[in-house]
Amino acid sequence: SLEQTVFEGSADHLTFEKLKLLKKNGVDRLTLGVQTLDETVLKESNRFQNNDEFFRCYHEARDAGIPYINVDLMVGLPGQSMESVLMTLEKVIGLKPDMIHCHPFFPSEFSSFSKEGRRLTDADLKRRKLLAELTMKVKKKHGYRETPYDADGLTPEAINVQLADAIRYNSSYLGLGAGAVSHATGVLRYGNTNEVGLYTDTHLKGECPPVHGKILTQRDEM
């Protein structure tokens, strides 16, 4: 399988200079976490980017020469209507990103949603499922097709090799950055510290940032 360097980021933090630097250092697949272009829903979800930043970042990533761009969306967010989802999807499809993920909203125990004591109702779960099915139909209508072990892409080459190989071959991968997870097949699965300052400070000192992980047995890998 081919090697691939993937970078995931948010539009409000990615300037043109940073995008050119990513391209210069071999990044060939960029994932932009957008979730929605409904700014009312964004505020409800404690997201900081605005639509102007997203469109600016997307076009600058193309100008920087990054070959493949994936856009991450989310369905079933609090306050999100069917009209909101379709509006977002229509605008994103208009940009022709190489791949579009539409993730169902699964609030973890660490999210502000859960910490506030909120829970998804049966009606929320049903609506989330319907929205996820709707986005698949809309993407298919516009030429996006299922890829092995990944989301819908315009071409087979749009696939996230790291993700697909991890699922198909149980392959190794290296995660760089605070909170990133790595997998050394048959040896270790580990995650970097979530503290950005601690991660960067130790790197600058030429040391290895703190990690947490688990030594893997054959049974674990299976």
PDB file of N, CA and C in Angstrom, residues 178 194-202:
ATOM      1  N   ALA A 178      -0.292  16.762  19.876  1.00  0.00           N
ATOM      2  CA  ALA A 178      -0.941  16.493  21.154  1.00  0.00           C
ATOM      3  C   ALA A 178      -2.219  15.706  20.947  1.00  0.00           C
ATOM      4  N   ASN A 194      -2.423  15.040  25.931  1.00  0.00           N
ATOM      5  CA  ASN A 194      -3.401  15.985  25.365  1.00  0.00           C
ATOM      6  C   ASN A 194      -3.016  17.437  25.616  1.00  0.00           C
ATOM      7  N   GLU A 195      -2.008  17.669  26.450  1.00  0.00           N
ATOM      8  CA  GLU A 195      -1.601  19.034  26.796  1.00  0.00           C
ATOM      9  C   GLU A 195      -0.657  19.580  25.731  1.00  0.00           C
ATOM     10  N   VAL A 196      -1.151  20.519  24.927  1.00  0.00           N
ATOM     11  CA  VAL A 196      -0.379  21.046  23.799  1.00  0.00           C
ATOM     12  C   VAL A 196       0.938  21.659  24.267  1.00  0.00           C
ATOM     13  N   GLY A 197       0.889  22.467  25.331  1.00  0.00           N
ATOM     14  CA  GLY A 197       2.093  23.106  25.832  1.00  0.00           C
ATOM     15  C   GLY A 197       3.144  22.104  26.261  1.00  0.00           C
ATOM     16  N   LEU A 198       2.731  21.067  26.974  1.00  0.00           N
ATOM     17  CA  LEU A 198       3.652  20.031  27.429  1.00  0.00           C
ATOM     18  C   LEU A 198       4.245  19.284  26.247  1.00  0.00           C
ATOM     19  N   TYR A 199       3.415  19.007  25.261  1.00  0.00           N
ATOM     20  CA  TYR A 199       3.879  18.290  24.062  1.00  0.00           C
ATOM     21  C   TYR A 199       4.953  19.088  23.319  1.00  0.00           C
ATOM     22  N   THR A 200       4.681  20.363  23.060  1.00  0.00           N
ATOM     23  CA  THR A 200       5.631  21.184  22.302  1.00  0.00           C
ATOM     24  C   THR A 200       6.887  21.489  23.112  1.00  0.00           C
ATOM     25  N   ASP A 201       6.739  21.759  24.412  1.00  0.00           N
ATOM     26  CA  ASP A 201       7.895  22.089  25.249  1.00  0.00           C
ATOM     27  C   ASP A 201       8.902  20.945  25.299  1.00  0.00           C
ATOM     28  N   THR A 202       8.406  19.720  25.460  1.00  0.00           N
ATOM     29  CA  THR A 202       9.325  18.581  25.532  1.00  0.00           C
ATOM     30  C   THR A 202      10.004  18.343  24.190  1.00  0.00           C
TER      31      THR A 202
END
